[in-house]
Amino acid sequence: MRWTVDCGYNLRSVKPTDVFDPNYFHKVVDCQYACPAHTNVPEYIRMIAQGRYTDAYMLNRETNVFPGILGRTCDRPCEPACRRTRVEEKPVAICRLKRVAADLRDDISERLPQIPTKKNGKRVACIGAGPASLTVANDLMPLGYQVTIFEKLDKAGGLMRSNIPHFRLPERVLDEEVDAILQMGVDIRYNKPVASMKALLDEGYDAVFVGTGAPRGKQLELPGRHETDSIHIGIDWLESVAFGHITKIEPRVLIIGVGNTARDCCRTSKRLGATDVKVIARRPRKYFKASPWELEDAEEEQVEILINHSPKRFVVENGKLIGMELDRLEWREEGGKQLSTIIDTVTIPCDAVILAIGQENSFPWIERDIGIEFDKKEMPLVDKKTFQCTRPGVFFGGDAAWGPENIIWAVAHGHEAAISIHNHCQGLPVTERPQQGMTLVSQKMGLHEWSYSNNYDEAARAKMRHVDLVERFKKLEIEVELGFDPEATAREVQRCLNCDVQTKFTDSLCIECDACIDICPLLCLTMTPNAEEPELRKQLTVPAENLKQELFVSGPLKQTKRVMIKDEDMCVHCSLCAERCPTGAWDMQKFELYLPHAGQASWTTSK
Amino acid sequence: MTYIAKPRLIHPGLRKNKLGLTVRDYEGALSTLCAGCGHDSVTTGIIQAFHELDTPPHRVVKLSGIGCSSKTPTYFLRDAHGFNAAHGRMPSIATGASAANKQLTYIGISGDGDSLSIGLGQLAHAIRRNLDMLYVIENNGVYGLTKGQFSASADLGSKSKRGEANSYGAIDPVSLALSLGATFIARSFSGDKRQLVSILKAAIAHKGFALVDVISPCVTFNDHEGSTKSYRYTREHLTEIVHSDFVPLKEEITVDYEAGGAAAVTMHDGSVLLFTKVAEGYDPSSREAVFSYLMKHQASGKIPTGILYVDESGKDMHELNRTAETPLSEVGFETLCPGSAKLDELMDDFR
Ligand SMILES: Cc1cc2nc3c(=O)[nH]c(=O)nc-3n(C[C@H](O)[C@H](O)[C@H](O)COP(=O)(O)OP(=O)(O)OC[C@H]3O[C@@H](n4cnc5c(N)ncnc54)[C@H](O)[C@@H]3O)c2cc1C
Ligand SMILES: Cc1ncc(C[n+]2csc(CCOP(=O)(O)OP(=O)(O)O)c2C)c(N)n1
Ligand code: SF4
Ligand code: SF4
Ligand code: SF4
Ligand SMILES: [Mg+2]
C-alpha cells in the first residue's frame, strides 16, 4: 500500500537540504550570487522603493565601494542572472537603480568608517591607483594600517580615470568616490611609477599589493603600421583625450575591434570631430565580446559596424594614411570551431585608425629573481583564493592578476586581497578566511500581510532617457544617460522579485494537505518519494530542467515519509505557498548574507 | 483570504494539451477557503483532469449547492458555465440543464451536508434517473461553512473539535449509490491527487451518473485527534482495493491486461478503463459482489478507495426520455414555440 512505503533516506535518495549553509539561499538571490562583490541587490532596491537613497547607497558601498561609478559603468553580471529573465524577458534594471541611489543620496561623510588616529604600525604599499588598489586601501585604512599608493599618473582612479570617457562617467562622480577613500588618510604618491619591485621591497613594507592593471594596448603588426602617425592604440589614445593632450581627430576613422575600448573610441571620435566612424569586426555579431548594450550605444550615435572584415594592410601614401585594406570573410562551423574563408579584399578609405583589439599585462619592472614566479605567458603565479603570489607578502588583484576584467571584479579582488594582507600582517595564514554567515527573519506581518511587496508586478523594464543626438556631441563632458526619473524608478523597483525573501520550510509542521502545491503559480512544489536527484528532477510537477538552479529537498514528512521538493528555478517569491499553508510549515523569511571583509569576524552564532 | 491575485505567469515548461492550453487555463478565481482545506486539492484535481482530457472549458457546466465545497466551482474552469443552486437542490438544476443541452459536460460539486442531509432526496433521484454527469461529494464529515456541526457522513463515535462524540451512524454515499442503482461509483482522497485525477477522468468519460466520494478534510473543524475524517486518520485507514488506469481514446494501451488477469472496461466514448490491481475476491462489475464485500469489510475500519463499481451498459436519462439531440438553445423559436393553434391541437389529444 502506497502510504506505508518507507521512503526515508537510503543510498538512492537525496539528503535534506541544509538551508543554514549560507550558500544555499545565497544562490537563490541570483543577482547577488552573480555579482563578484555579492552586493545585496534586493535589499537596496527595497530601500530605494522606500526613498531611503542614502541607506541604499551605503549598503552598496559596503560591498562594491563605488556605487556612483558602477551605477553608470558596471559590466553588470547581475542582470543576465536576474530571475526576471527566466520569468519574463528583461532583467530588473539593477545597475540603473544603483545610480538612482547614488544621484539622490545625501552627504555620507558622517557614515564613512572612522579612521583610527593611532595606527597599528603596519605599512602597506599599493602599486597603481585603480579600483583594485583603492578597495584595498578602503578596507585597510579603518583597521589602522598606513597605506601608501604609488601611481604612475598624476591622478587616481586607474582606467576609470584615464580611459572611461566623461560622457559615460562624469569626473565629479569619479572624484567624489575616489576622494572618499584617499581622504581616509591614504599616502598617495602621484607621478611615481614603480620601476623596480626589488627597490620597493627593500623599503620594508609589511605587505605589497600590485594593482597596476593591464596597461599595454595590443599591437597590430601589418604592413604600413609604422609609416604614419595616424594609427593610434585605443587605450593610450583615450588616456591622451582624458588628460587633454588630444582634442581632435580626422573626419574618417576606422576602429579595429569590438570590445569596451572600441566602443569608447568610436563614441569619443564622434565628439572630437570625426564624421564617419566605422567599427571593423572579424566575426559575426553573436561572437562579439562587448555586451549588447555597449554596441547599441555606439550604433545609436550612427557608428557603422562592419562584420566579417579582417585587417590586411594600412594603405599609406607619402606618409599619409589614406585607407585600409581588409579581407572579407565568410564563417562556418565545423566540429564546434568557427572557420573562415576569404571571399575578397576591399579597401576602405580613412584618415585615422584606432586599434582596440585588447590589452596585455606587462611587468618589466618586476625583477625575476626576487621570488615572484611568472608563467610562460609572463603572467605572475597568483593564488585564486588568497591573491598571494609565490613571494609571501606580495599580492596581486584587478586586471594585474589574470588579465583585463572590469571594475566590479577589481573591487572583489581588492576585498579578498585585503583579507589576506590583514592576515599576513597579523601573523595568520593567508588561507584562513573569515567564515560567511547568514540570518533568516520571518517577514510575516499578519495573516496575509508581509513586510515586502509580494504582489507580482507586470511592468516592463524602464527605459533610460538620453541627451538628444545633437546636444550630446557639443561637448565631450556631456553625460549622455540622464538616469531614471521618479516615475521610472517607482515602476522599476516593483519589478524586483525579492529573491532574498526565501521560502523556508519546516517539515515537522507539514500535514501534507497539498495547499502550497495547488496554489503555486509557477508549479515549483512537489511531494514525492525521495529518489536520486536526476530522477527527482523528472518527477516534479513541472520537470526541473534548469540544472543551474537548485532543488530544495525536505526531510521525510510525518504522514507519508515523502519529501517536499521545491525547484528554485521559477519561484517569484509571491508568498502564496506560505499564505495557503494552514500550519505555517512554509514561511517567507528574509535571508541576509554575512560577508566578512578584512578585520571583520568569522560568523560564529551556532545554527 | 489572500489579498493578491495569483500571478498570471506561465512556466515555460508547462505542458500544453491538444487545444494548446496549459493547466493554468483551467483555473478559476483564487480560492477563499481556509488554507489547507481538502476542497482546494479536489479543485486542482478537477483542473488537471479536464486539462488532461483536452476538454474545452466553455463546453463544461459546473453546478453546486451550498457549502464550502459548493463554493469551489468558482475556483476552476473560469470559462465554463455555472450555477449555484439552493442548498441541496443542485441535482434539479443539473437535470433541467442537461435535458436542455446534452452536448455539454456536466459536473456537480456538493458536500456531505448538501448531498446527504438536505439534498438526500434530490441525490437519490438524480441517481435513479441516471443523469449523465460527474457528481463529486467533497466529504469532510461536517458542515464546514456553518462552523463544523457533524454531518450525516460523520462516523459513529467520531469526536468533534470540542471533544463530543457523534451519536449517530453515518450515511455512506457509496453504499447508498450502490443500492440506488448508480452506474459508476468511486471513492478517493483529496490528499492523493494521482488516484483522484485518474478516477475523475474515468468518471467524466462515463455515460450516466458518476458518483465520486472524495474524503476531503476540513482542516479548520475536523482535522484533530479523534476525528475519523482528518488527514492523518484518512491516510492511516485508506486502502486502495481497486487500482485502475484511465486510457483516453486513441492512446495505445501498453499494459498486457489480459495476461495479468486484469480487466478492461471500454467507456462509451471509446476510452478504456484498465483495472490493473484488484483486491482478492473483488469484482467491480458485479453490484452484489461489491455490496457484500463492502458490508463484510465495513467493521474493519478500513476506507476502501478506487473505482468500486462500474457499469457502462446502463441507459442514461437521455435514452430513457428520448431527449432532443439538438440543444434547445439552437432550436429555432418557431419549433420551440409553435403557437396557440398547435397547443390547442395537443390539448385535443388529451380530451
Ligand atoms: C576603454 C575602456 C573602457 C572600460 N569601460 C569599463 C566599463 O564601462 N565598466 C567596467 O566595469 N570596466 C571597464 N573597463 C575595464 C576597467 O576599467 C578595468 O578592468 C579596471 O579599471 C581595472 O582596475 P585595476 O585596479 O585592476 O587597474 P587599472 O584601473 O588599470 O589601474 C591601474 C593603475 O596602475 C597604474 N600603474 C600601472 N603601472 C604602474 C607602475 N608600474 N607604477 C605605478 N603605477 C602604475 C596605472 O596608471 C593605473 O592608474 C574599461 C576598460 C577600458 C580600457
Ligand atoms: C436551506 C438552507 N438550510 C441551511 C443552510 C445552512 N447551511 C449552509 S452550508 C450548510 C452545510 C454545508 O455542509 P456541506 O455540504 O458538508 O459543505 P462543507 O461546508 O462541509 O463543504 C448548511 C446547513 C442553508 N444555507 N440553506
Ligand atoms: S528579481 Fe530582484 S532580487 Fe531577484 S534576481 Fe532580479 S534583481 Fe535580484
Ligand atoms: S513563493 Fe511559493 S507560491 Fe510563490 S512562486 Fe515561490 S514557491 Fe510558488
Ligand atoms: S471550514 Fe472547513 S470545509 Fe470550509 S473552507 Fe475551511 S477547512 Fe474547508
Ligand atoms: Mg461537509
Short mmCIF file of N, CA and C in Angstrom, two decimals, chain A residues 1-3 86-88 447-449 454-456 458 511-515 517-524 527-529 541-543 545 558-560 562 567 569-570 572 574-576 579-582, chain B residues 1-14 23-24 27 30-38 40-42 44 48 189-195 219 223 231-232 235-236 238-240 243:
data_model
loop_
_atom_site.label_atom_id
_atom_site.label_comp_id
_atom_site.label_asym_id
_atom_site.label_seq_id
_atom_site.Cartn_x
_atom_site.Cartn_y
_atom_site.Cartn_z
N MET A 1 0.83 -1.20 0.00
CA MET A 1 0.00 0.00 0.00
C MET A 1 0.86 1.24 0.00
N ARG A 2 0.50 2.19 -0.82
CA ARG A 2 1.48 3.24 -1.11
C ARG A 2 1.86 4.11 0.09
N TRP A 3 0.96 4.29 1.05
CA TRP A 3 1.28 5.23 2.12
C TRP A 3 2.24 4.68 3.15
N ARG A 86 14.12 34.82 -16.44
CA ARG A 86 13.55 33.48 -16.64
C ARG A 86 12.03 33.54 -16.61
N VAL A 87 11.51 34.45 -15.77
CA VAL A 87 10.07 34.53 -15.58
C VAL A 87 9.41 35.30 -16.72
N GLU A 88 10.06 36.39 -17.12
CA GLU A 88 9.60 37.07 -18.34
C GLU A 88 10.85 37.27 -19.20
N LEU A 447 -2.02 37.81 8.87
CA LEU A 447 -2.44 36.58 8.22
C LEU A 447 -1.99 36.54 6.76
N HIS A 448 -2.24 37.64 6.05
CA HIS A 448 -1.84 37.67 4.65
C HIS A 448 -1.06 38.92 4.35
N GLU A 449 -0.29 39.36 5.33
CA GLU A 449 0.47 40.59 5.14
C GLU A 449 1.94 40.30 5.34
N ASN A 454 4.77 41.60 -2.11
CA ASN A 454 4.79 40.24 -2.69
C ASN A 454 3.98 40.12 -3.96
N ASN A 455 3.30 41.20 -4.34
CA ASN A 455 2.42 41.15 -5.50
C ASN A 455 3.24 41.27 -6.79
N TYR A 456 3.13 40.30 -7.64
CA TYR A 456 3.92 40.32 -8.88
C TYR A 456 3.50 41.52 -9.74
N GLU A 458 3.63 43.42 -13.29
CA GLU A 458 3.88 43.08 -14.69
C GLU A 458 4.62 44.15 -15.47
N ILE A 511 1.29 18.95 7.19
CA ILE A 511 0.28 17.89 7.29
C ILE A 511 -0.05 17.31 5.91
N GLU A 512 0.73 17.68 4.92
CA GLU A 512 0.60 17.12 3.57
C GLU A 512 -0.80 17.34 2.98
N CYS A 513 -1.31 18.55 3.13
CA CYS A 513 -2.65 18.85 2.62
C CYS A 513 -2.59 19.28 1.16
N ASP A 514 -1.40 19.54 0.61
CA ASP A 514 -1.23 19.93 -0.80
C ASP A 514 -1.53 21.40 -1.10
N ALA A 515 -1.92 22.16 -0.10
CA ALA A 515 -2.37 23.54 -0.38
C ALA A 515 -1.29 24.35 -1.10
N ILE A 517 1.20 23.29 -2.91
CA ILE A 517 1.44 22.76 -4.26
C ILE A 517 0.36 23.26 -5.20
N ASP A 518 -0.89 23.25 -4.69
CA ASP A 518 -2.02 23.65 -5.53
C ASP A 518 -1.99 25.13 -5.88
N ILE A 519 -1.51 25.96 -4.97
CA ILE A 519 -1.61 27.40 -5.21
C ILE A 519 -0.45 27.92 -6.04
N CYS A 520 0.71 27.29 -5.98
CA CYS A 520 1.92 27.89 -6.56
C CYS A 520 1.72 28.22 -8.04
N PRO A 521 1.79 29.50 -8.41
CA PRO A 521 1.52 29.89 -9.79
C PRO A 521 2.54 29.33 -10.78
N LEU A 522 3.71 29.02 -10.28
CA LEU A 522 4.73 28.52 -11.20
C LEU A 522 5.04 27.05 -10.98
N LEU A 523 4.18 26.41 -10.24
CA LEU A 523 4.27 24.97 -10.03
C LEU A 523 5.66 24.52 -9.62
N CYS A 524 6.19 25.21 -8.61
CA CYS A 524 7.55 24.92 -8.14
C CYS A 524 7.59 23.74 -7.17
N MET A 527 5.38 16.98 -3.73
CA MET A 527 5.67 16.00 -2.68
C MET A 527 5.79 14.65 -3.37
N THR A 528 6.86 13.96 -3.12
CA THR A 528 7.11 12.71 -3.83
C THR A 528 8.04 11.84 -2.99
N PRO A 529 8.03 10.53 -3.20
CA PRO A 529 9.04 9.70 -2.53
C PRO A 529 10.43 10.17 -2.94
N THR A 541 6.28 18.32 -10.49
CA THR A 541 5.05 18.81 -11.12
C THR A 541 5.37 19.36 -12.51
N VAL A 542 6.41 20.19 -12.58
CA VAL A 542 6.98 20.54 -13.88
C VAL A 542 8.44 20.08 -13.80
N PRO A 543 8.88 19.21 -14.68
CA PRO A 543 10.25 18.69 -14.59
C PRO A 543 11.27 19.84 -14.50
N GLU A 545 14.33 21.25 -15.43
CA GLU A 545 15.34 21.07 -16.47
C GLU A 545 16.51 22.04 -16.37
N LYS A 558 5.91 13.66 7.99
CA LYS A 558 5.41 12.80 9.07
C LYS A 558 4.46 11.71 8.60
N GLN A 559 3.47 12.10 7.76
CA GLN A 559 2.40 11.14 7.50
C GLN A 559 2.78 10.08 6.47
N THR A 560 3.48 10.48 5.43
CA THR A 560 3.72 9.50 4.34
C THR A 560 5.19 9.23 4.09
N ARG A 562 7.07 10.88 2.45
CA ARG A 562 7.54 11.50 1.20
C ARG A 562 8.37 12.72 1.57
N ASP A 567 11.62 23.39 -6.61
CA ASP A 567 12.56 23.76 -7.66
C ASP A 567 12.70 25.28 -7.59
N ASP A 569 14.05 27.32 -9.48
CA ASP A 569 14.20 27.99 -10.77
C ASP A 569 13.23 29.15 -11.02
N MET A 570 11.94 28.90 -10.89
CA MET A 570 10.96 29.89 -11.35
C MET A 570 10.22 30.61 -10.22
N VAL A 572 8.66 33.06 -7.82
CA VAL A 572 8.62 34.52 -7.88
C VAL A 572 8.45 35.15 -6.49
N CYS A 574 6.20 35.01 -4.28
CA CYS A 574 4.90 35.67 -4.14
C CYS A 574 4.27 35.39 -2.79
N SER A 575 4.82 34.46 -2.02
CA SER A 575 4.36 34.12 -0.67
C SER A 575 3.06 33.31 -0.65
N LEU A 576 2.49 32.99 -1.81
CA LEU A 576 1.20 32.30 -1.79
C LEU A 576 1.29 30.94 -1.09
N GLU A 579 1.00 31.63 2.45
CA GLU A 579 -0.33 32.10 2.83
C GLU A 579 -1.33 30.95 2.86
N ARG A 580 -1.15 29.98 1.97
CA ARG A 580 -2.10 28.87 1.91
C ARG A 580 -1.76 27.75 2.88
N CYS A 581 -0.59 27.79 3.48
CA CYS A 581 -0.20 26.72 4.38
C CYS A 581 -0.93 26.88 5.71
N PRO A 582 -1.72 25.87 6.14
CA PRO A 582 -2.52 26.04 7.36
C PRO A 582 -1.68 25.97 8.63
N MET B 1 -8.28 35.64 3.73
CA MET B 1 -8.14 35.39 2.30
C MET B 1 -6.95 36.17 1.75
N THR B 2 -6.25 35.53 0.84
CA THR B 2 -5.09 36.16 0.21
C THR B 2 -5.48 37.46 -0.47
N TYR B 3 -4.67 38.49 -0.29
CA TYR B 3 -5.01 39.79 -0.87
C TYR B 3 -4.58 39.94 -2.32
N ILE B 4 -3.54 39.22 -2.71
CA ILE B 4 -3.03 39.43 -4.06
C ILE B 4 -3.65 38.43 -5.03
N ALA B 5 -3.66 38.79 -6.28
CA ALA B 5 -4.14 37.85 -7.30
C ALA B 5 -3.00 36.90 -7.61
N LYS B 6 -3.36 35.69 -7.99
CA LYS B 6 -2.33 34.73 -8.37
C LYS B 6 -1.68 35.22 -9.65
N PRO B 7 -0.36 35.42 -9.64
CA PRO B 7 0.28 35.97 -10.84
C PRO B 7 -0.06 35.15 -12.09
N ARG B 8 -0.37 35.83 -13.16
CA ARG B 8 -0.72 35.13 -14.40
C ARG B 8 0.54 34.85 -15.21
N LEU B 9 1.49 34.21 -14.56
CA LEU B 9 2.74 33.88 -15.23
C LEU B 9 2.69 32.42 -15.59
N ILE B 10 3.16 32.09 -16.76
CA ILE B 10 3.10 30.69 -17.18
C ILE B 10 4.51 30.12 -17.21
N HIS B 11 4.72 29.06 -16.47
CA HIS B 11 6.01 28.37 -16.50
C HIS B 11 6.24 27.85 -17.93
N PRO B 12 7.38 28.23 -18.53
CA PRO B 12 7.59 27.82 -19.93
C PRO B 12 7.62 26.30 -20.12
N GLY B 13 7.84 25.57 -19.04
CA GLY B 13 7.90 24.11 -19.16
C GLY B 13 6.54 23.44 -19.04
N LEU B 14 5.46 24.23 -18.89
CA LEU B 14 4.13 23.63 -18.71
C LEU B 14 3.66 22.96 -20.00
N VAL B 23 -2.41 23.87 -18.02
CA VAL B 23 -3.27 23.56 -16.90
C VAL B 23 -3.80 24.86 -16.27
N ARG B 24 -3.03 25.94 -16.40
CA ARG B 24 -3.45 27.19 -15.79
C ARG B 24 -4.64 27.83 -16.51
N GLU B 27 -7.91 27.09 -14.62
CA GLU B 27 -8.13 27.60 -13.27
C GLU B 27 -9.33 28.54 -13.23
N LEU B 30 -9.21 32.91 -7.40
CA LEU B 30 -8.42 32.45 -6.26
C LEU B 30 -9.36 32.00 -5.14
N SER B 31 -9.07 30.85 -4.57
CA SER B 31 -9.93 30.28 -3.53
C SER B 31 -10.02 31.18 -2.31
N THR B 32 -11.22 31.21 -1.71
CA THR B 32 -11.37 31.93 -0.44
C THR B 32 -11.58 30.95 0.70
N LEU B 33 -11.34 29.68 0.46
CA LEU B 33 -11.50 28.68 1.53
C LEU B 33 -10.34 28.80 2.52
N CYS B 34 -10.49 28.09 3.65
CA CYS B 34 -9.41 28.10 4.64
C CYS B 34 -8.16 27.51 4.01
N ALA B 35 -7.00 28.05 4.40
CA ALA B 35 -5.74 27.49 3.94
C ALA B 35 -5.64 26.05 4.40
N GLY B 36 -5.39 25.15 3.47
CA GLY B 36 -5.23 23.74 3.82
C GLY B 36 -6.48 22.91 3.68
N CYS B 37 -7.59 23.53 3.25
CA CYS B 37 -8.84 22.80 3.06
C CYS B 37 -8.67 21.76 1.97
N GLY B 38 -9.15 20.54 2.24
CA GLY B 38 -9.05 19.48 1.24
C GLY B 38 -9.75 19.85 -0.06
N ASP B 40 -9.74 22.46 -1.79
CA ASP B 40 -8.88 23.13 -2.77
C ASP B 40 -8.07 22.12 -3.58
N SER B 41 -7.72 21.02 -2.93
CA SER B 41 -6.97 19.98 -3.64
C SER B 41 -7.86 19.29 -4.65
N VAL B 42 -9.14 19.09 -4.27
CA VAL B 42 -10.06 18.46 -5.22
C VAL B 42 -10.21 19.39 -6.42
N THR B 44 -8.00 21.36 -7.66
CA THR B 44 -6.83 21.17 -8.51
C THR B 44 -6.93 19.86 -9.29
N GLN B 48 -6.81 19.53 -13.32
CA GLN B 48 -5.88 18.64 -14.03
C GLN B 48 -6.63 17.64 -14.92
N PHE B 189 -9.37 10.35 -2.20
CA PHE B 189 -8.91 11.18 -1.08
C PHE B 189 -8.26 12.43 -1.67
N SER B 190 -8.60 13.57 -1.11
CA SER B 190 -8.05 14.83 -1.65
C SER B 190 -6.52 14.84 -1.58
N GLY B 191 -5.96 14.06 -0.65
CA GLY B 191 -4.50 14.06 -0.48
C GLY B 191 -3.80 13.08 -1.39
N ASP B 192 -4.52 12.45 -2.31
CA ASP B 192 -3.87 11.53 -3.25
C ASP B 192 -4.30 11.91 -4.66
N LYS B 193 -3.64 12.95 -5.18
CA LYS B 193 -4.10 13.51 -6.45
C LYS B 193 -3.93 12.56 -7.61
N ARG B 194 -2.92 11.72 -7.53
CA ARG B 194 -2.69 10.84 -8.68
C ARG B 194 -3.92 9.94 -8.88
N GLN B 195 -4.37 9.34 -7.77
CA GLN B 195 -5.54 8.48 -7.88
C GLN B 195 -6.78 9.30 -8.23
N VAL B 219 -9.87 21.29 7.41
CA VAL B 219 -8.67 21.50 8.23
C VAL B 219 -8.99 22.36 9.45
N ASP B 223 -9.96 18.26 11.74
CA ASP B 223 -8.64 17.67 11.44
C ASP B 223 -7.88 17.39 12.74
N TYR B 231 -6.69 14.37 8.01
CA TYR B 231 -5.66 13.93 7.07
C TYR B 231 -4.98 12.67 7.60
N ARG B 232 -4.60 12.72 8.87
CA ARG B 232 -3.83 11.61 9.41
C ARG B 232 -4.67 10.33 9.45
N ARG B 235 -5.26 8.89 6.00
CA ARG B 235 -4.06 8.23 5.45
C ARG B 235 -3.80 6.89 6.12
N GLU B 236 -4.08 6.84 7.43
CA GLU B 236 -3.78 5.59 8.14
C GLU B 236 -4.78 4.49 7.79
N LEU B 238 -6.79 4.36 4.75
CA LEU B 238 -7.08 4.17 3.33
C LEU B 238 -6.61 2.80 2.88
N THR B 239 -7.38 2.20 2.01
CA THR B 239 -6.86 1.02 1.35
C THR B 239 -7.39 0.99 -0.08
N GLU B 240 -6.47 1.03 -0.99
CA GLU B 240 -6.86 1.08 -2.39
C GLU B 240 -7.17 -0.35 -2.84
N HIS B 243 -7.17 -0.75 -8.20
CA HIS B 243 -6.30 0.22 -8.87
C HIS B 243 -6.60 0.19 -10.36
#
